[in-house]
Amino acid sequence: MSATNVVIGAGSGMGAAVATLLAPRGRLVLADRDRGAVDAVAAGLVGEIEVVECDVTDPAAVEAVARATGQLGALVLTAGLSPSMAPGRQIWEVNLLGTTRVLDAYEPALAPGSVAVCFASMAAHMAPPMPELHAILDDPMSPTFFDDLATNGIDPDESHFGYALSKLGVMRLVRRRAASWGAKGARLVSLSPGIVDTSMGKLEAEHQPTMAEIITASPMGRSAQPEEVAAVAAFLASDAASFITGTDVLVDGGAVSSLLQLS
């Protein structure tokens, strides 16, 4: 059985750019909650492309995508919400709980050579150290997850801090599961983009004027193009990255390094 590659969140931005790079590699399943958007992306690609509608907050939809995949080759999960797109609880549901659901659904389809690249964020690298939250972040499917956050002083409905912590949870999820994936010959990596010139990035820039200052202070002095981040994701999803697992790759034009020096 030949393996299938998958991009979840393929309807726009970095997900669409990743889809373009993975299309020549064989059978490709593209998923997004916006069926019209992902259909439009697929229409511009050449290859064996299948489109599936998927909202990562819906367990049945996630399972359906996994069934449509069969044996997993590479999975790139870009689906996510930024602080200006939704209230905090919804951000948690998509970014962390959604990522967990996707990895859970695909673990039975792992084979030697399978790899998943889960998008985190440079915001996670800037989150203050809060070791008392680690056990909570590491169990996002707990029925008391949101209550546990609140008990530890985190408002589950606050979006900005919730975004950073949800992406930190993605990074921790990848690190924790890398060993069990490795036992099956599979790899698991997170990728943290910085500020990217996408519709999501532009929305955040409108609501957060400090983003312009971050860009100016960064070594590259500009935001990334989605294709630049997609190229790193495509590399991590290839055999050329066969010894990279259980870690996060920061693709931010040096923004975090500048912020840490200024703090």
Short mmCIF file of N, CA and C in Angstrom, two decimals, residues 112-207:
data_model
loop_
_atom_site.label_atom_id
_atom_site.label_comp_id
_atom_site.label_asym_id
_atom_site.label_seq_id
_atom_site.Cartn_x
_atom_site.Cartn_y
_atom_site.Cartn_z
N PRO A 112 6.66 2.85 9.21
CA PRO A 112 8.02 3.39 9.08
C PRO A 112 8.07 4.45 7.98
N GLY A 113 8.59 5.62 8.33
CA GLY A 113 8.66 6.72 7.39
C GLY A 113 7.55 7.75 7.53
N SER A 114 6.50 7.42 8.29
CA SER A 114 5.45 8.41 8.52
C SER A 114 6.00 9.59 9.32
N VAL A 115 5.44 10.77 9.06
CA VAL A 115 5.88 11.96 9.78
C VAL A 115 4.71 12.93 9.89
N ALA A 116 4.65 13.63 11.03
CA ALA A 116 3.67 14.71 11.20
C ALA A 116 4.40 15.99 11.57
N VAL A 117 3.98 17.08 10.95
CA VAL A 117 4.50 18.41 11.25
C VAL A 117 3.33 19.24 11.76
N CYS A 118 3.36 19.59 13.03
CA CYS A 118 2.26 20.32 13.67
C CYS A 118 2.67 21.78 13.86
N PHE A 119 1.86 22.69 13.37
CA PHE A 119 2.21 24.10 13.47
C PHE A 119 1.95 24.62 14.88
N ALA A 120 2.99 25.21 15.46
CA ALA A 120 2.89 25.90 16.74
C ALA A 120 3.00 27.40 16.44
N SER A 121 3.81 28.14 17.16
CA SER A 121 3.95 29.57 16.92
C SER A 121 5.12 30.13 17.69
N MET A 122 5.70 31.20 17.18
CA MET A 122 6.76 31.87 17.94
C MET A 122 6.22 32.40 19.26
N ALA A 123 4.90 32.64 19.34
CA ALA A 123 4.30 33.12 20.59
C ALA A 123 4.55 32.14 21.73
N ALA A 124 4.60 30.85 21.41
CA ALA A 124 4.86 29.85 22.45
C ALA A 124 6.25 30.01 23.04
N HIS A 125 7.19 30.46 22.23
CA HIS A 125 8.57 30.67 22.71
C HIS A 125 8.67 31.86 23.64
N MET A 126 7.67 32.75 23.60
CA MET A 126 7.68 33.94 24.43
C MET A 126 6.80 33.80 25.67
N ALA A 127 6.10 32.68 25.79
CA ALA A 127 5.24 32.48 26.96
C ALA A 127 6.09 32.42 28.23
N PRO A 128 5.67 33.06 29.31
CA PRO A 128 6.45 33.03 30.55
C PRO A 128 6.52 31.61 31.10
N PRO A 129 7.61 31.26 31.77
CA PRO A 129 7.71 29.92 32.35
C PRO A 129 6.66 29.73 33.45
N MET A 130 5.82 28.75 33.26
CA MET A 130 4.76 28.44 34.23
C MET A 130 4.70 26.94 34.41
N PRO A 131 5.69 26.35 35.07
CA PRO A 131 5.74 24.89 35.18
C PRO A 131 4.52 24.29 35.86
N GLU A 132 3.83 25.10 36.65
CA GLU A 132 2.63 24.58 37.32
C GLU A 132 1.52 24.26 36.32
N LEU A 133 1.62 24.78 35.09
CA LEU A 133 0.61 24.50 34.07
C LEU A 133 0.94 23.31 33.20
N HIS A 134 2.15 22.79 33.29
CA HIS A 134 2.57 21.77 32.35
C HIS A 134 1.68 20.53 32.41
N ALA A 135 1.35 20.08 33.60
CA ALA A 135 0.51 18.88 33.71
C ALA A 135 -0.86 19.11 33.09
N ILE A 136 -1.37 20.34 33.17
CA ILE A 136 -2.67 20.66 32.57
C ILE A 136 -2.55 20.68 31.05
N LEU A 137 -1.53 21.37 30.55
CA LEU A 137 -1.32 21.43 29.10
C LEU A 137 -1.10 20.05 28.50
N ASP A 138 -0.53 19.15 29.29
CA ASP A 138 -0.22 17.81 28.79
C ASP A 138 -1.43 16.88 28.80
N ASP A 139 -2.58 17.34 29.29
CA ASP A 139 -3.78 16.51 29.32
C ASP A 139 -4.98 17.32 28.83
N PRO A 140 -4.92 17.82 27.59
CA PRO A 140 -5.98 18.73 27.12
C PRO A 140 -7.33 18.07 26.92
N MET A 141 -7.37 16.73 26.83
CA MET A 141 -8.64 16.07 26.63
C MET A 141 -9.34 15.73 27.95
N SER A 142 -8.74 16.14 29.05
CA SER A 142 -9.38 15.94 30.36
C SER A 142 -10.72 16.67 30.40
N PRO A 143 -11.76 16.05 30.94
CA PRO A 143 -13.06 16.74 31.03
C PRO A 143 -13.02 17.97 31.93
N THR A 144 -11.98 18.09 32.74
CA THR A 144 -11.87 19.26 33.61
C THR A 144 -10.80 20.25 33.12
N PHE A 145 -10.39 20.12 31.85
CA PHE A 145 -9.27 20.92 31.34
C PHE A 145 -9.48 22.42 31.56
N PHE A 146 -10.60 22.95 31.12
CA PHE A 146 -10.83 24.39 31.24
C PHE A 146 -10.99 24.82 32.70
N ASP A 147 -11.62 23.98 33.49
CA ASP A 147 -11.72 24.28 34.91
C ASP A 147 -10.34 24.30 35.57
N ASP A 148 -9.49 23.37 35.16
CA ASP A 148 -8.14 23.32 35.73
C ASP A 148 -7.33 24.56 35.36
N LEU A 149 -7.50 25.05 34.12
CA LEU A 149 -6.85 26.30 33.75
C LEU A 149 -7.30 27.43 34.66
N ALA A 150 -8.62 27.54 34.84
CA ALA A 150 -9.16 28.62 35.65
C ALA A 150 -8.67 28.53 37.10
N THR A 151 -8.61 27.32 37.63
CA THR A 151 -8.14 27.13 39.00
C THR A 151 -6.71 27.61 39.17
N ASN A 152 -5.94 27.55 38.08
CA ASN A 152 -4.54 27.98 38.12
C ASN A 152 -4.34 29.40 37.60
N GLY A 153 -5.41 30.17 37.58
CA GLY A 153 -5.30 31.59 37.27
C GLY A 153 -5.33 31.95 35.80
N ILE A 154 -5.68 31.01 34.92
CA ILE A 154 -5.74 31.27 33.48
C ILE A 154 -7.20 31.36 33.06
N ASP A 155 -7.60 32.50 32.54
CA ASP A 155 -8.96 32.68 32.04
C ASP A 155 -9.10 31.94 30.71
N PRO A 156 -9.88 30.88 30.66
CA PRO A 156 -9.98 30.11 29.40
C PRO A 156 -10.56 30.91 28.25
N ASP A 157 -11.22 32.03 28.54
CA ASP A 157 -11.85 32.82 27.49
C ASP A 157 -10.99 33.98 27.01
N GLU A 158 -9.82 34.17 27.62
CA GLU A 158 -8.90 35.22 27.18
C GLU A 158 -8.12 34.69 25.99
N SER A 159 -8.05 35.48 24.91
CA SER A 159 -7.55 34.94 23.65
C SER A 159 -6.03 35.04 23.47
N HIS A 160 -5.41 36.15 23.86
CA HIS A 160 -3.99 36.34 23.54
C HIS A 160 -3.08 35.39 24.31
N PHE A 161 -3.25 35.34 25.61
CA PHE A 161 -2.44 34.42 26.41
C PHE A 161 -2.83 32.98 26.11
N GLY A 162 -4.12 32.78 25.87
CA GLY A 162 -4.58 31.44 25.52
C GLY A 162 -3.96 30.94 24.23
N TYR A 163 -3.79 31.84 23.28
CA TYR A 163 -3.14 31.45 22.02
C TYR A 163 -1.71 30.97 22.27
N ALA A 164 -0.93 31.77 22.99
CA ALA A 164 0.46 31.39 23.25
C ALA A 164 0.54 30.07 24.01
N LEU A 165 -0.30 29.90 25.01
CA LEU A 165 -0.25 28.67 25.81
C LEU A 165 -0.75 27.47 25.01
N SER A 166 -1.75 27.68 24.14
CA SER A 166 -2.23 26.56 23.33
C SER A 166 -1.15 26.07 22.39
N LYS A 167 -0.36 26.99 21.87
CA LYS A 167 0.74 26.60 20.97
C LYS A 167 1.90 25.99 21.76
N LEU A 168 2.11 26.45 22.99
CA LEU A 168 3.09 25.79 23.85
C LEU A 168 2.65 24.35 24.11
N GLY A 169 1.35 24.17 24.29
CA GLY A 169 0.83 22.82 24.46
C GLY A 169 1.10 21.93 23.26
N VAL A 170 1.02 22.50 22.05
CA VAL A 170 1.35 21.73 20.83
C VAL A 170 2.81 21.30 20.85
N MET A 171 3.71 22.22 21.22
CA MET A 171 5.12 21.88 21.28
C MET A 171 5.37 20.77 22.29
N ARG A 172 4.73 20.85 23.44
CA ARG A 172 4.91 19.81 24.47
C ARG A 172 4.31 18.48 24.01
N LEU A 173 3.19 18.53 23.31
CA LEU A 173 2.56 17.32 22.79
C LEU A 173 3.50 16.58 21.86
N VAL A 174 4.15 17.32 20.98
CA VAL A 174 5.09 16.73 20.03
C VAL A 174 6.25 16.08 20.76
N ARG A 175 6.81 16.78 21.72
CA ARG A 175 7.95 16.24 22.46
C ARG A 175 7.57 14.97 23.22
N ARG A 176 6.38 14.97 23.82
CA ARG A 176 5.97 13.82 24.63
C ARG A 176 5.72 12.59 23.77
N ARG A 177 5.16 12.78 22.59
CA ARG A 177 4.76 11.62 21.78
C ARG A 177 5.84 11.14 20.82
N ALA A 178 6.92 11.87 20.71
CA ALA A 178 7.94 11.50 19.73
C ALA A 178 8.47 10.08 19.96
N ALA A 179 8.61 9.69 21.22
CA ALA A 179 9.16 8.36 21.50
C ALA A 179 8.22 7.25 21.02
N SER A 180 6.93 7.39 21.29
CA SER A 180 5.99 6.35 20.85
C SER A 180 5.88 6.32 19.33
N TRP A 181 5.99 7.48 18.67
CA TRP A 181 6.02 7.48 17.21
C TRP A 181 7.30 6.84 16.70
N GLY A 182 8.41 7.14 17.36
CA GLY A 182 9.69 6.57 16.95
C GLY A 182 9.70 5.06 17.03
N ALA A 183 8.97 4.51 18.02
CA ALA A 183 8.89 3.05 18.16
C ALA A 183 8.24 2.41 16.94
N LYS A 184 7.48 3.20 16.18
CA LYS A 184 6.84 2.70 14.96
C LYS A 184 7.59 3.14 13.71
N GLY A 185 8.77 3.74 13.89
CA GLY A 185 9.54 4.21 12.75
C GLY A 185 9.04 5.53 12.19
N ALA A 186 8.26 6.27 12.99
CA ALA A 186 7.66 7.52 12.54
C ALA A 186 8.28 8.71 13.26
N ARG A 187 8.12 9.89 12.68
CA ARG A 187 8.66 11.11 13.27
C ARG A 187 7.54 12.10 13.57
N LEU A 188 7.81 13.01 14.51
CA LEU A 188 6.82 13.99 14.94
C LEU A 188 7.55 15.27 15.29
N VAL A 189 7.18 16.37 14.62
CA VAL A 189 7.90 17.64 14.76
C VAL A 189 6.88 18.77 14.87
N SER A 190 7.24 19.83 15.58
CA SER A 190 6.44 21.05 15.52
C SER A 190 7.22 22.14 14.81
N LEU A 191 6.49 23.06 14.20
CA LEU A 191 7.09 24.17 13.46
C LEU A 191 6.44 25.45 13.97
N SER A 192 7.25 26.41 14.37
CA SER A 192 6.74 27.67 14.92
C SER A 192 7.01 28.82 13.97
N PRO A 193 6.00 29.23 13.20
CA PRO A 193 6.19 30.40 12.33
C PRO A 193 6.23 31.69 13.16
N GLY A 194 6.90 32.68 12.61
CA GLY A 194 6.82 34.01 13.17
C GLY A 194 5.67 34.77 12.53
N ILE A 195 5.89 36.02 12.23
CA ILE A 195 4.86 36.85 11.60
C ILE A 195 4.91 36.59 10.09
N VAL A 196 3.77 36.15 9.55
CA VAL A 196 3.71 35.71 8.15
C VAL A 196 2.69 36.56 7.40
N ASP A 197 2.99 36.86 6.16
CA ASP A 197 2.13 37.70 5.33
C ASP A 197 0.98 36.87 4.76
N THR A 198 0.02 36.58 5.62
CA THR A 198 -1.19 35.87 5.24
C THR A 198 -2.39 36.70 5.70
N SER A 199 -3.58 36.28 5.35
CA SER A 199 -4.78 37.00 5.80
C SER A 199 -4.87 36.97 7.32
N MET A 200 -4.48 35.86 7.93
CA MET A 200 -4.49 35.78 9.39
C MET A 200 -3.46 36.75 9.98
N GLY A 201 -2.27 36.78 9.39
CA GLY A 201 -1.24 37.68 9.88
C GLY A 201 -1.65 39.13 9.75
N LYS A 202 -2.30 39.48 8.65
CA LYS A 202 -2.74 40.86 8.46
C LYS A 202 -3.83 41.23 9.46
N LEU A 203 -4.71 40.30 9.75
CA LEU A 203 -5.75 40.55 10.76
C LEU A 203 -5.14 40.84 12.12
N GLU A 204 -4.14 40.05 12.49
CA GLU A 204 -3.49 40.27 13.78
C GLU A 204 -2.76 41.61 13.80
N ALA A 205 -2.13 41.97 12.68
CA ALA A 205 -1.41 43.24 12.62
C ALA A 205 -2.35 44.42 12.80
N GLU A 206 -3.58 44.29 12.30
CA GLU A 206 -4.56 45.36 12.48
C GLU A 206 -4.94 45.55 13.94
N HIS A 207 -4.95 44.46 14.70
CA HIS A 207 -5.37 44.51 16.09
C HIS A 207 -4.21 44.66 17.07
#
